[in-house]
mmCIF file of C-alpha atoms and ligand atoms in Angstrom:
data_model
loop_
_atom_site.group_PDB
_atom_site.id
_atom_site.type_symbol
_atom_site.label_atom_id
_atom_site.label_comp_id
_atom_site.label_asym_id
_atom_site.label_seq_id
_atom_site.Cartn_x
_atom_site.Cartn_y
_atom_site.Cartn_z
ATOM 1 C CA MET A 1 12.093 1.352 6.602
ATOM 2 C CA SER A 2 10.961 1.254 10.191
ATOM 3 C CA VAL A 3 7.481 2.287 11.176
ATOM 4 C CA ASP A 4 6.662 4.092 14.375
ATOM 5 C CA SER A 5 4.579 2.394 16.989
ATOM 6 C CA TRP A 6 0.904 3.154 16.827
ATOM 7 C CA SER A 7 0.834 5.397 19.871
ATOM 8 C CA ARG A 8 3.437 7.629 18.318
ATOM 9 C CA VAL A 9 1.454 7.707 15.125
ATOM 10 C CA VAL A 10 -1.730 8.764 16.823
ATOM 11 C CA PHE A 11 -0.399 10.995 19.547
ATOM 12 C CA GLY A 12 2.639 12.353 17.791
ATOM 13 C CA GLY A 13 0.927 15.661 17.087
ATOM 14 C CA CYS A 14 -0.011 16.260 20.694
ATOM 15 C CA VAL A 15 0.889 19.868 21.287
ATOM 16 C CA CYS A 16 -1.640 21.562 23.509
ATOM 17 C CA VAL A 17 -2.096 24.511 25.769
ATOM 18 C CA CYS A 18 -1.351 24.061 29.406
ATOM 19 C CA LEU A 19 -3.109 27.129 30.657
ATOM 20 C CA PHE A 20 -6.732 27.079 29.752
ATOM 21 C CA ALA A 21 -9.923 28.314 31.325
ATOM 22 C CA ASN A 22 -8.622 28.522 34.898
ATOM 23 C CA VAL A 23 -6.911 31.766 34.153
ATOM 24 C CA VAL A 24 -7.916 35.148 35.336
ATOM 25 C CA VAL A 25 -8.239 37.601 32.502
ATOM 26 C CA ALA A 26 -5.047 39.603 32.460
ATOM 27 C CA VAL A 27 -5.609 41.667 29.351
ATOM 28 C CA SER A 28 -7.588 44.847 28.783
ATOM 29 C CA SER A 29 -8.257 44.263 25.088
ATOM 30 C CA CYS A 30 -9.480 41.149 23.268
ATOM 31 C CA GLY A 31 -8.072 42.313 19.918
ATOM 32 C CA ALA A 32 -5.364 39.652 19.764
ATOM 33 C CA VAL A 33 -7.957 36.971 20.482
ATOM 34 C CA ARG A 34 -9.948 38.034 17.410
ATOM 35 C CA ASP A 35 -7.066 37.133 15.108
ATOM 36 C CA VAL A 36 -6.445 33.792 16.766
ATOM 37 C CA TYR A 37 -10.159 32.973 16.840
ATOM 38 C CA GLN A 38 -10.409 33.620 13.126
ATOM 39 C CA LYS A 39 -7.245 31.727 12.248
ATOM 40 C CA GLN A 40 -7.570 28.699 14.523
ATOM 41 C CA VAL A 41 -11.266 27.956 14.412
ATOM 42 C CA GLY A 42 -12.460 29.996 11.440
ATOM 43 C CA GLY A 43 -14.860 31.990 13.634
ATOM 44 C CA LEU A 44 -16.424 35.391 12.907
ATOM 45 C CA PRO A 45 -14.474 38.289 14.483
ATOM 46 C CA GLU A 46 -17.730 39.892 15.668
ATOM 47 C CA ASP A 47 -18.280 36.937 18.055
ATOM 48 C CA VAL A 48 -15.319 38.233 20.080
ATOM 49 C CA PRO A 49 -15.944 41.112 22.509
ATOM 50 C CA LEU A 50 -13.609 44.100 22.112
ATOM 51 C CA SER A 51 -12.578 43.911 25.764
ATOM 52 C CA PRO A 52 -13.272 41.375 28.537
ATOM 53 C CA VAL A 53 -16.958 41.236 29.437
ATOM 54 C CA SER A 54 -19.046 39.362 31.984
ATOM 55 C CA ALA A 55 -20.401 36.239 30.384
ATOM 56 C CA VAL A 56 -21.903 32.961 31.505
ATOM 57 C CA LEU A 57 -19.651 30.250 30.128
ATOM 58 C CA THR A 58 -20.334 26.532 30.114
ATOM 59 C CA GLU A 59 -17.508 24.815 28.156
ATOM 60 C CA CYS A 60 -14.808 27.237 29.193
ATOM 61 C CA SER A 61 -16.001 28.063 32.697
ATOM 62 C CA ARG A 62 -13.455 28.104 35.502
ATOM 63 C CA THR A 63 -15.627 25.879 37.661
ATOM 64 C CA PRO A 64 -17.270 22.559 36.782
ATOM 65 C CA GLU A 65 -20.630 24.390 36.726
ATOM 66 C CA PRO A 66 -21.429 27.217 34.295
ATOM 67 C CA SER A 67 -20.322 30.490 35.864
ATOM 68 C CA ASN A 68 -20.539 34.194 35.231
ATOM 69 C CA GLU A 69 -17.043 35.520 34.728
ATOM 70 C CA SER A 70 -15.059 38.219 33.042
ATOM 71 C CA SER A 71 -13.730 36.849 29.777
ATOM 72 C CA CYS A 72 -12.853 37.402 26.123
ATOM 73 C CA CYS A 73 -15.249 34.577 25.230
ATOM 74 C CA SER A 74 -18.931 34.569 24.335
ATOM 75 C CA ARG A 75 -21.438 31.712 24.029
ATOM 76 C CA ALA A 76 -21.114 31.910 20.252
ATOM 77 C CA MET A 77 -17.367 31.372 20.568
ATOM 78 C CA GLU A 78 -17.832 28.367 22.834
ATOM 79 C CA GLN A 79 -20.128 26.781 20.268
ATOM 80 C CA THR A 80 -17.589 27.337 17.522
ATOM 81 C CA PHE A 81 -14.874 25.771 19.704
ATOM 82 C CA VAL A 82 -16.881 22.586 20.103
ATOM 83 C CA GLN A 83 -17.711 22.443 16.401
ATOM 84 C CA SER A 84 -14.037 22.865 15.467
ATOM 85 C CA ALA A 85 -12.744 20.268 17.876
ATOM 86 C CA GLN A 86 -13.240 17.312 15.524
ATOM 87 C CA ASP A 87 -11.587 19.107 12.607
ATOM 88 C CA TYR A 88 -8.755 20.106 14.900
ATOM 89 C CA LEU A 89 -8.224 16.497 16.011
ATOM 90 C CA ARG A 90 -8.364 15.215 12.449
ATOM 91 C CA ASP A 91 -5.891 17.835 11.284
ATOM 92 C CA SER A 92 -3.447 17.004 14.076
ATOM 93 C CA ILE A 93 -3.655 13.315 13.329
ATOM 94 C CA LYS A 94 -3.349 13.913 9.614
ATOM 95 C CA LYS A 95 -0.221 15.988 10.108
ATOM 96 C CA SER A 96 1.478 13.379 12.247
ATOM 97 C CA ASN A 97 0.398 10.609 9.893
ATOM 98 C CA HIS A 98 1.597 12.388 6.805
ATOM 99 C CA GLN A 99 5.234 11.460 7.250
ATOM 100 C CA LEU A 100 4.378 7.844 7.994
ATOM 101 C CA LYS A 101 2.207 7.653 4.901
ATOM 102 C CA GLN A 102 4.970 9.122 2.802
ATOM 103 C CA ARG A 103 7.436 6.551 4.055
ATOM 104 C CA ILE A 104 5.055 3.705 3.320
ATOM 105 C CA ASN A 105 4.381 5.142 -0.104
ATOM 106 C CA GLN A 106 8.103 5.492 -0.839
ATOM 107 C CA SER A 107 8.813 1.903 0.204
ATOM 108 C CA LEU A 108 5.984 0.570 -1.906
ATOM 109 C CA THR A 109 6.913 2.687 -4.909
ATOM 110 C CA ALA A 110 10.599 1.744 -4.707
ATOM 111 C CA PHE A 111 9.782 -1.940 -4.329
ATOM 112 C CA GLN A 112 7.339 -1.960 -7.235
ATOM 113 C CA ASP A 113 9.663 0.062 -9.470
ATOM 114 C CA HIS A 114 12.461 -2.370 -8.771
ATOM 115 C CA LEU A 115 10.306 -5.373 -9.643
ATOM 116 C CA LYS A 116 9.039 -3.664 -12.800
ATOM 117 C CA LEU A 117 12.607 -3.060 -13.901
ATOM 118 C CA THR A 118 13.689 -6.631 -13.113
ATOM 119 C CA THR A 119 10.743 -8.166 -14.962
ATOM 120 C CA ARG A 120 11.406 -5.942 -17.995
ATOM 121 C CA GLU A 121 15.073 -6.978 -18.065
ATOM 122 C CA THR A 122 14.139 -10.638 -17.809
ATOM 123 C CA GLN A 123 11.534 -10.275 -20.549
ATOM 124 C CA ALA A 124 14.115 -8.648 -22.831
ATOM 125 C CA LYS A 125 16.628 -11.457 -22.209
ATOM 126 C CA ILE A 126 14.040 -14.127 -22.989
ATOM 127 C CA ALA A 127 12.856 -12.277 -26.094
ATOM 128 C CA ASP A 128 16.439 -12.141 -27.357
ATOM 129 C CA ALA A 129 16.950 -15.851 -26.715
ATOM 130 C CA LEU A 130 13.743 -16.755 -28.563
ATOM 131 C CA THR A 131 14.620 -14.562 -31.527
ATOM 132 C CA LEU A 132 18.346 -15.241 -31.808
ATOM 133 C CA SER A 133 18.826 -18.802 -30.552
ATOM 134 C CA TYR A 134 15.505 -20.347 -31.531
ATOM 135 C CA LYS A 135 14.688 -18.229 -34.612
ATOM 136 C CA ILE A 136 11.129 -17.573 -33.479
ATOM 137 C CA PRO A 137 10.178 -14.240 -35.144
ATOM 138 C CA LYS A 138 9.787 -11.374 -32.686
ATOM 139 C CA GLU A 139 6.263 -10.572 -33.850
ATOM 140 C CA GLU A 140 5.215 -14.137 -33.007
ATOM 141 C CA HIS A 141 6.464 -14.241 -29.420
ATOM 142 C CA THR A 142 6.041 -10.645 -28.285
ATOM 143 C CA LYS A 143 2.390 -11.031 -27.303
ATOM 144 C CA VAL A 144 3.005 -14.299 -25.425
ATOM 145 C CA LEU A 145 5.783 -12.684 -23.375
ATOM 146 C CA ASP A 146 3.806 -9.475 -22.782
ATOM 147 C CA VAL A 147 0.901 -11.452 -21.366
ATOM 148 C CA PHE A 148 3.150 -13.607 -19.209
ATOM 149 C CA PHE A 149 5.140 -10.785 -17.659
ATOM 150 C CA GLY A 150 2.046 -8.634 -17.283
ATOM 151 C CA ASN A 151 0.474 -11.462 -15.285
ATOM 152 C CA LEU A 152 3.611 -11.912 -13.161
ATOM 153 C CA ARG A 153 3.609 -8.211 -12.279
ATOM 154 C CA MET A 154 -0.073 -8.288 -11.437
ATOM 155 C CA TYR A 155 0.585 -11.254 -9.185
ATOM 156 C CA LEU A 156 3.490 -9.521 -7.440
ATOM 157 C CA PHE A 157 1.444 -6.372 -6.837
ATOM 158 C CA GLY A 158 -1.569 -8.308 -5.556
ATOM 159 C CA GLU A 159 -3.773 -7.366 -8.507
ATOM 160 C CA THR A 160 -4.839 -10.836 -9.690
ATOM 161 C CA HIS A 161 -6.378 -13.959 -8.185
ATOM 162 C CA HIS A 162 -4.526 -16.332 -10.528
ATOM 163 C CA THR A 163 -1.845 -18.476 -8.906
ATOM 164 C CA ILE A 164 1.780 -18.630 -10.022
ATOM 165 C CA GLY A 165 1.077 -22.211 -11.138
ATOM 166 C CA ASP A 166 -1.762 -21.009 -13.422
ATOM 167 C CA ILE A 167 0.317 -18.171 -14.843
ATOM 168 C CA ILE A 168 3.299 -20.384 -15.659
ATOM 169 C CA ASP A 169 1.124 -23.137 -17.080
ATOM 170 C CA ARG A 170 -0.663 -20.671 -19.361
ATOM 171 C CA PHE A 171 2.637 -19.236 -20.545
ATOM 172 C CA PHE A 172 4.077 -22.601 -21.584
ATOM 173 C CA ARG A 173 0.791 -23.555 -23.253
ATOM 174 C CA ASN A 174 0.837 -20.359 -25.313
ATOM 175 C CA LEU A 175 4.479 -20.903 -26.141
ATOM 176 C CA PHE A 176 3.978 -24.487 -27.302
ATOM 177 C CA PRO A 177 2.562 -23.821 -30.813
ATOM 178 C CA LEU A 178 5.485 -21.459 -31.529
ATOM 179 C CA VAL A 179 7.990 -23.987 -30.256
ATOM 180 C CA PHE A 180 6.357 -26.690 -32.331
ATOM 181 C CA ASP A 181 6.459 -24.576 -35.510
ATOM 182 C CA TYR A 182 9.963 -23.188 -35.148
ATOM 183 C CA VAL A 183 11.910 -25.577 -32.923
ATOM 184 C CA ILE A 184 10.418 -29.046 -33.313
ATOM 185 C CA ILE A 185 9.655 -29.080 -37.032
ATOM 186 C CA ASP A 186 10.807 -27.195 -40.071
ATOM 187 C CA PRO A 187 8.900 -23.860 -40.161
ATOM 188 C CA SER A 188 8.096 -24.328 -43.868
ATOM 189 C CA LYS A 189 6.042 -27.425 -43.035
ATOM 190 C CA SER A 190 3.956 -25.828 -40.306
ATOM 191 C CA LYS A 191 2.532 -23.311 -42.780
ATOM 192 C CA GLN A 192 0.650 -26.127 -44.511
ATOM 193 C CA MET A 193 -1.011 -27.330 -41.334
ATOM 194 C CA GLY A 194 -3.430 -24.429 -41.012
ATOM 195 C CA GLN A 195 -5.102 -22.604 -38.152
ATOM 196 C CA ASN A 196 -6.984 -25.491 -36.582
ATOM 197 C CA PHE A 197 -3.752 -27.315 -36.068
ATOM 198 C CA HIS A 198 -2.615 -24.992 -33.256
ATOM 199 C CA GLY A 199 -5.941 -25.477 -31.486
ATOM 200 C CA CYS A 200 -5.415 -29.206 -31.741
ATOM 201 C CA LEU A 201 -1.877 -28.933 -30.310
ATOM 202 C CA LEU A 202 -3.176 -26.930 -27.348
ATOM 203 C CA GLN A 203 -5.898 -29.499 -26.688
ATOM 204 C CA HIS A 204 -3.306 -32.210 -26.321
ATOM 205 C CA TYR A 205 -0.739 -30.092 -24.485
ATOM 206 C CA THR A 206 -1.148 -31.860 -21.142
ATOM 207 C CA ALA A 207 -0.768 -35.327 -22.652
ATOM 208 C CA LEU A 208 2.173 -34.317 -24.865
ATOM 209 C CA GLU A 209 4.099 -32.711 -21.979
ATOM 210 C CA PRO A 210 6.465 -30.999 -24.425
ATOM 211 C CA PHE A 211 8.454 -29.170 -21.742
ATOM 212 C CA GLY A 212 8.787 -32.131 -19.394
ATOM 213 C CA ASN A 213 8.670 -31.197 -15.747
ATOM 214 C CA VAL A 214 10.295 -27.776 -16.195
ATOM 215 C CA PRO A 215 7.018 -25.783 -15.869
ATOM 216 C CA THR A 216 6.059 -27.608 -12.654
ATOM 217 C CA HIS A 217 9.524 -27.172 -11.134
ATOM 218 C CA LEU A 218 9.675 -23.533 -12.091
ATOM 219 C CA ALA A 219 6.245 -22.853 -10.589
ATOM 220 C CA LYS A 220 7.246 -24.557 -7.347
ATOM 221 C CA LYS A 221 10.459 -22.607 -7.133
ATOM 222 C CA LEU A 222 8.860 -19.234 -7.875
ATOM 223 C CA ASN A 223 5.784 -19.731 -5.751
ATOM 224 C CA TYR A 224 7.276 -19.123 -2.325
ATOM 225 C CA ALA A 225 9.417 -16.138 -3.254
ATOM 226 C CA PHE A 226 6.669 -14.500 -5.289
ATOM 227 C CA GLN A 227 4.148 -15.009 -2.524
ATOM 228 C CA ARG A 228 6.471 -13.297 -0.081
ATOM 229 C CA ALA A 229 6.905 -10.351 -2.428
ATOM 230 C CA ARG A 230 3.153 -10.143 -2.880
ATOM 231 C CA VAL A 231 2.505 -10.174 0.871
ATOM 232 C CA PHE A 232 5.043 -7.389 1.236
ATOM 233 C CA SER A 233 3.124 -5.207 -1.252
ATOM 234 C CA GLU A 234 -0.212 -6.087 0.296
ATOM 235 C CA THR A 235 0.963 -5.352 3.823
ATOM 236 C CA LEU A 236 2.141 -1.901 2.811
ATOM 237 C CA LYS A 237 -1.236 -1.261 1.189
ATOM 238 C CA VAL A 238 -3.072 -2.361 4.345
ATOM 239 C CA MET A 239 -0.880 0.009 6.342
ATOM 240 C CA GLN A 240 -1.758 2.862 4.003
ATOM 241 C CA MET A 241 -5.459 2.128 4.351
ATOM 242 C CA THR A 242 -5.215 1.841 8.127
ATOM 243 C CA VAL A 243 -3.484 5.183 8.393
ATOM 244 C CA ASP A 244 -6.142 6.686 6.105
ATOM 245 C CA SER A 245 -8.959 5.303 8.209
ATOM 246 C CA VAL A 246 -7.441 6.844 11.331
ATOM 247 C CA ASN A 247 -7.294 10.209 9.584
ATOM 248 C CA ASN A 248 -11.063 10.122 9.342
ATOM 249 C CA VAL A 249 -11.762 9.417 13.010
ATOM 250 C CA THR A 250 -15.096 10.573 14.457
ATOM 251 C CA VAL A 251 -15.220 11.780 18.052
ATOM 252 C CA ASP A 252 -18.078 12.003 20.553
ATOM 253 C CA ASP A 253 -19.452 15.159 22.201
ATOM 254 C CA GLU A 254 -17.584 14.661 25.476
ATOM 255 C CA CYS A 255 -14.365 14.479 23.572
ATOM 256 C CA LYS A 256 -15.142 17.579 21.521
ATOM 257 C CA LYS A 257 -15.727 19.473 24.767
ATOM 258 C CA ALA A 258 -12.506 18.159 26.282
ATOM 259 C CA VAL A 259 -10.544 19.166 23.210
ATOM 260 C CA SER A 260 -12.176 22.608 23.260
ATOM 261 C CA ARG A 261 -11.115 23.182 26.849
ATOM 262 C CA LEU A 262 -7.658 21.928 26.154
ATOM 263 C CA GLN A 263 -7.059 23.665 22.920
ATOM 264 C CA PHE A 264 -9.226 26.748 22.623
ATOM 265 C CA CYS A 265 -10.434 27.969 26.029
ATOM 266 C CA SER A 266 -7.146 29.760 26.673
ATOM 267 C CA MET A 267 -8.493 32.432 24.330
ATOM 268 C CA CYS A 268 -11.051 33.400 27.000
ATOM 269 C CA GLY A 269 -8.236 34.610 29.241
ATOM 270 C CA GLY A 270 -6.651 36.508 26.376
ATOM 271 C CA HIS A 271 -3.901 33.897 26.151
ATOM 272 C CA ASN A 272 -3.482 33.031 22.573
ATOM 273 C CA GLU A 273 -0.202 31.182 22.473
ATOM 274 C CA ALA A 274 -0.376 27.413 22.624
ATOM 275 C CA ARG A 275 2.047 25.897 25.114
ATOM 276 C CA PRO A 276 2.902 22.234 24.996
ATOM 277 C CA CYS A 277 1.658 20.284 27.973
ATOM 278 C CA ARG A 278 2.009 16.704 26.950
ATOM 279 C CA GLY A 279 0.755 14.870 30.013
ATOM 280 C CA LEU A 280 -2.654 16.495 30.090
ATOM 281 C CA CYS A 281 -2.948 16.444 26.341
ATOM 282 C CA LEU A 282 -2.138 12.741 26.134
ATOM 283 C CA ASN A 283 -4.809 11.919 28.689
ATOM 284 C CA VAL A 284 -7.457 13.773 26.741
ATOM 285 C CA MET A 285 -6.346 12.299 23.440
ATOM 286 C CA ARG A 286 -6.263 8.775 24.842
ATOM 287 C CA GLY A 287 -9.806 9.219 26.106
ATOM 288 C CA CYS A 288 -10.956 10.635 22.785
ATOM 289 C CA LEU A 289 -9.223 8.065 20.676
ATOM 290 C CA SER A 290 -9.684 5.046 22.910
ATOM 291 C CA ARG A 291 -11.114 3.081 20.014
ATOM 292 C CA ILE A 292 -8.017 3.755 17.990
ATOM 293 C CA SER A 293 -5.711 3.065 20.928
ATOM 294 C CA GLU A 294 -7.178 -0.423 21.106
ATOM 295 C CA LEU A 295 -5.655 -0.980 17.688
ATOM 296 C CA SER A 296 -2.195 -0.353 19.071
ATOM 297 C CA PRO A 297 -1.175 -3.991 19.794
ATOM 298 C CA SER A 298 -2.458 -5.145 16.387
ATOM 299 C CA TRP A 299 -0.569 -2.381 14.673
ATOM 300 C CA ASP A 300 2.626 -3.284 16.510
ATOM 301 C CA ASP A 301 2.133 -6.926 15.414
ATOM 302 C CA LEU A 302 1.610 -5.790 11.841
ATOM 303 C CA VAL A 303 4.814 -3.765 11.972
ATOM 304 C CA MET A 304 6.760 -6.704 13.378
ATOM 305 C CA ASN A 305 5.423 -9.132 10.798
ATOM 306 C CA PHE A 306 6.249 -6.617 8.170
ATOM 307 C CA GLN A 307 9.832 -6.347 9.379
ATOM 308 C CA ASN A 308 10.151 -10.133 9.319
ATOM 309 C CA ILE A 309 8.879 -10.285 5.759
ATOM 310 C CA GLN A 310 11.205 -7.489 4.814
ATOM 311 C CA MET A 311 14.225 -9.329 6.207
ATOM 312 C CA GLY A 312 13.141 -12.511 4.440
ATOM 313 C CA MET A 313 13.009 -10.603 1.175
ATOM 314 C CA PHE A 314 16.731 -10.112 1.168
ATOM 315 C CA ARG A 315 17.599 -13.724 1.817
ATOM 316 C CA GLN A 316 18.581 -16.051 -1.005
ATOM 317 C CA HIS A 317 16.034 -17.060 -3.623
ATOM 318 C CA ASN A 318 14.017 -13.877 -3.415
ATOM 319 C CA ALA A 319 11.774 -12.892 -6.308
ATOM 320 C CA GLN A 320 14.363 -10.599 -7.915
ATOM 321 C CA GLU A 321 17.042 -13.271 -7.844
ATOM 322 C CA LEU A 322 14.754 -15.919 -9.331
ATOM 323 C CA LEU A 323 13.692 -13.502 -12.051
ATOM 324 C CA SER A 324 17.310 -12.757 -12.882
ATOM 325 C CA TYR A 325 17.937 -16.303 -14.146
ATOM 326 C CA MET A 326 14.465 -17.204 -15.314
ATOM 327 C CA ASP A 327 15.655 -16.843 -18.924
ATOM 328 C CA VAL A 328 17.931 -19.844 -18.307
ATOM 329 C CA ASN A 329 15.019 -21.892 -16.993
ATOM 330 C CA ILE A 330 12.859 -21.037 -19.992
ATOM 331 C CA THR A 331 15.571 -21.831 -22.507
ATOM 332 C CA ASP A 332 16.104 -25.100 -20.591
ATOM 333 C CA ALA A 333 12.457 -25.881 -21.286
ATOM 334 C CA LEU A 334 12.930 -25.138 -24.992
ATOM 335 C CA LEU A 335 16.041 -27.269 -25.081
ATOM 336 C CA GLN A 336 14.075 -30.106 -23.573
ATOM 337 C CA ALA A 337 11.314 -29.725 -26.196
ATOM 338 C CA SER A 338 13.930 -29.611 -28.930
ATOM 339 C CA GLU A 339 15.670 -32.792 -27.726
ATOM 340 C CA ASP A 340 12.311 -34.472 -27.259
ATOM 341 C CA GLY A 341 11.204 -33.210 -30.714
ATOM 342 C CA PRO A 342 11.043 -36.553 -32.523
ATOM 343 C CA ARG A 343 8.879 -38.058 -29.758
ATOM 344 C CA ILE A 344 6.529 -35.029 -29.687
ATOM 345 C CA TYR A 345 6.319 -34.987 -33.492
ATOM 346 C CA SER A 346 5.390 -38.664 -33.713
ATOM 347 C CA ASP A 347 2.836 -38.277 -30.866
ATOM 348 C CA VAL A 348 1.295 -35.334 -32.702
ATOM 349 C CA SER A 349 1.136 -37.331 -35.948
ATOM 350 C CA THR A 350 -1.087 -39.928 -34.254
ATOM 351 C CA ILE A 351 -3.707 -37.457 -32.933
HETATM 352 C C1 NAG B 401 -22.957 38.551 35.522
HETATM 353 O O1 NAG B 401 -22.300 39.454 36.438
HETATM 354 C C2 NAG B 401 -22.475 40.828 36.110
HETATM 355 C C3 NAG B 401 -21.708 41.655 37.095
HETATM 356 O O2 NAG B 401 -20.444 41.146 37.369
HETATM 357 C C4 NAG B 401 -23.944 41.185 36.095
HETATM 358 O O3 NAG B 401 -24.118 42.520 35.685
HETATM 359 C C5 NAG B 401 -24.711 40.249 35.184
HETATM 360 O O4 NAG B 401 -26.112 40.495 35.261
HETATM 361 C C6 NAG B 401 -24.443 38.798 35.515
HETATM 362 N N1 NAG B 401 -25.099 37.939 34.520
HETATM 363 C C7 NAG B 401 -25.740 36.821 34.837
HETATM 364 C C8 NAG B 401 -26.394 36.114 33.693
HETATM 365 O O5 NAG B 401 -25.818 36.437 35.992
HETATM 366 C C1 NAG B 402 2.417 7.377 -3.780
HETATM 367 O O1 NAG B 402 1.962 8.690 -3.822
HETATM 368 C C2 NAG B 402 1.807 9.212 -5.145
HETATM 369 C C3 NAG B 402 1.469 10.680 -5.030
HETATM 370 O O2 NAG B 402 0.576 10.908 -4.002
HETATM 371 C C4 NAG B 402 0.713 8.429 -5.871
HETATM 372 O O3 NAG B 402 0.509 8.929 -7.161
HETATM 373 C C5 NAG B 402 1.140 6.975 -5.920
HETATM 374 O O4 NAG B 402 0.112 6.206 -6.500
HETATM 375 C C6 NAG B 402 1.466 6.458 -4.534
HETATM 376 N N1 NAG B 402 2.071 5.155 -4.702
HETATM 377 C C7 NAG B 402 1.614 4.070 -4.090
HETATM 378 C C8 NAG B 402 2.357 2.825 -4.413
HETATM 379 O O5 NAG B 402 0.667 4.083 -3.319
HETATM 380 C C1 NAG B 403 16.671 -22.167 -13.073
HETATM 381 O O1 NAG B 403 17.997 -21.879 -13.484
HETATM 382 C C2 NAG B 403 18.929 -21.717 -12.440
HETATM 383 C C3 NAG B 403 20.254 -21.306 -13.047
HETATM 384 O O2 NAG B 403 20.679 -22.223 -14.002
HETATM 385 C C4 NAG B 403 19.020 -23.021 -11.642
HETATM 386 O O3 NAG B 403 19.914 -22.846 -10.560
HETATM 387 C C5 NAG B 403 17.637 -23.365 -11.102
HETATM 388 O O4 NAG B 403 17.669 -24.593 -10.418
HETATM 389 C C6 NAG B 403 16.637 -23.429 -12.240
HETATM 390 N N1 NAG B 403 15.316 -23.642 -11.702
HETATM 391 C C7 NAG B 403 14.498 -24.572 -12.141
HETATM 392 C C8 NAG B 403 13.168 -24.662 -11.481
HETATM 393 O O5 NAG B 403 14.804 -25.316 -13.045
HETATM 394 C C1 NAG B 404 -14.709 10.028 6.266
HETATM 395 O O1 NAG B 404 -15.937 9.934 6.980
HETATM 396 C C2 NAG B 404 -17.028 10.516 6.334
HETATM 397 C C3 NAG B 404 -18.245 10.378 7.248
HETATM 398 O O2 NAG B 404 -17.892 10.719 8.546
HETATM 399 C C4 NAG B 404 -17.271 9.836 4.983
HETATM 400 O O3 NAG B 404 -18.332 10.480 4.294
HETATM 401 C C5 NAG B 404 -16.001 9.908 4.148
HETATM 402 O O4 NAG B 404 -16.174 9.193 2.957
HETATM 403 C C6 NAG B 404 -14.829 9.332 4.926
HETATM 404 N N1 NAG B 404 -13.610 9.518 4.153
HETATM 405 C C7 NAG B 404 -12.665 8.573 4.056
HETATM 406 C C8 NAG B 404 -11.454 8.939 3.263
HETATM 407 O O5 NAG B 404 -12.760 7.486 4.594
#
């Protein structure tokens, strides 16, 4: 995905009328203006004179001062123009932002869907290994795996404050009692040890170190790649919010008047077709949206950083790749506990 520069985002919808108030009335009826007035600014048809009349106009006057001229506009119409200017600006911005928002949304959705799928596949592989190779009953390990992979997804999508280290540590802690019961000792013995025994095992987990240094290594390895994936998600969300905040821009009175002249005053001359006149339009829009334009360099930086992250995501050792062989790392940890079983069992006997 590439994202347009900020100026294109904001000014992309700049289609304005070139001919505005400085036009001599060239029509004999204002009937066509009525339709346009109703459609474009939601005004009441009765505000529009049936044919050009003499009126003193301020916003749409041909001269910088208010002047008395023949026109299809009335004071009531001018007031409606100014009131509609902000809505008009917001609508134009919203339209040009819509496509950008959709692209951001699609990227985020595709990325998250892909990670969801990968984590589900990995979870299924690990569940199979625990059930088939280590004979831990499915109903015993399902909850432990659900919690672990739920936490990993929340981390990847920026929905938790826990670190990867915490999440991995908690997983191996929760796994330990099951590994002790089914891998280290004969399952028939564990039944006699009672409920409190598991609590006791967990209390001494750190000292027993049943999985050796596998949890620490795994956390280190995953941390960088998972962080990058998380920043990717978060950046897309910030972009969505930024685009949303621009949609809701407020504009000052001067700007509303400028937009009225630019966009609506052509109705006074009976001209009701908008003609694009980008240069003039851009100047007015830049003035109106100067506060947003100041964002432009920051937005461009954000886009560049985003593209760097995105390229990094497809290098080696990205989150998806690490997930794809995480089942091997977890079974390595179980193998280690199994080989170290006699030591762990004798340590446990002394506590
Ligand atoms: C505007 O001009 C017309 C004649 O062109 C005149 O009848 C009318 O009184 C003028 N109105 C004002 C407010 O000066
Ligand atoms: C994308 O848009 C759809 C529909 O508007 C919405 O339901 C979904 O939550 C959005 N996805 C993201 C990741 O923002
Ligand atoms: C996880 O397993 C893969 C594949 O066997 C291996 O290359 C990688 O070094 C392991 N990672 C850790 C932290 O043990
Ligand atoms: C837009 O601004 C108005 C106030 O001007 C506020 O009430 C509204 O909540 C804002 N909407 C969004 C989506 O930010």
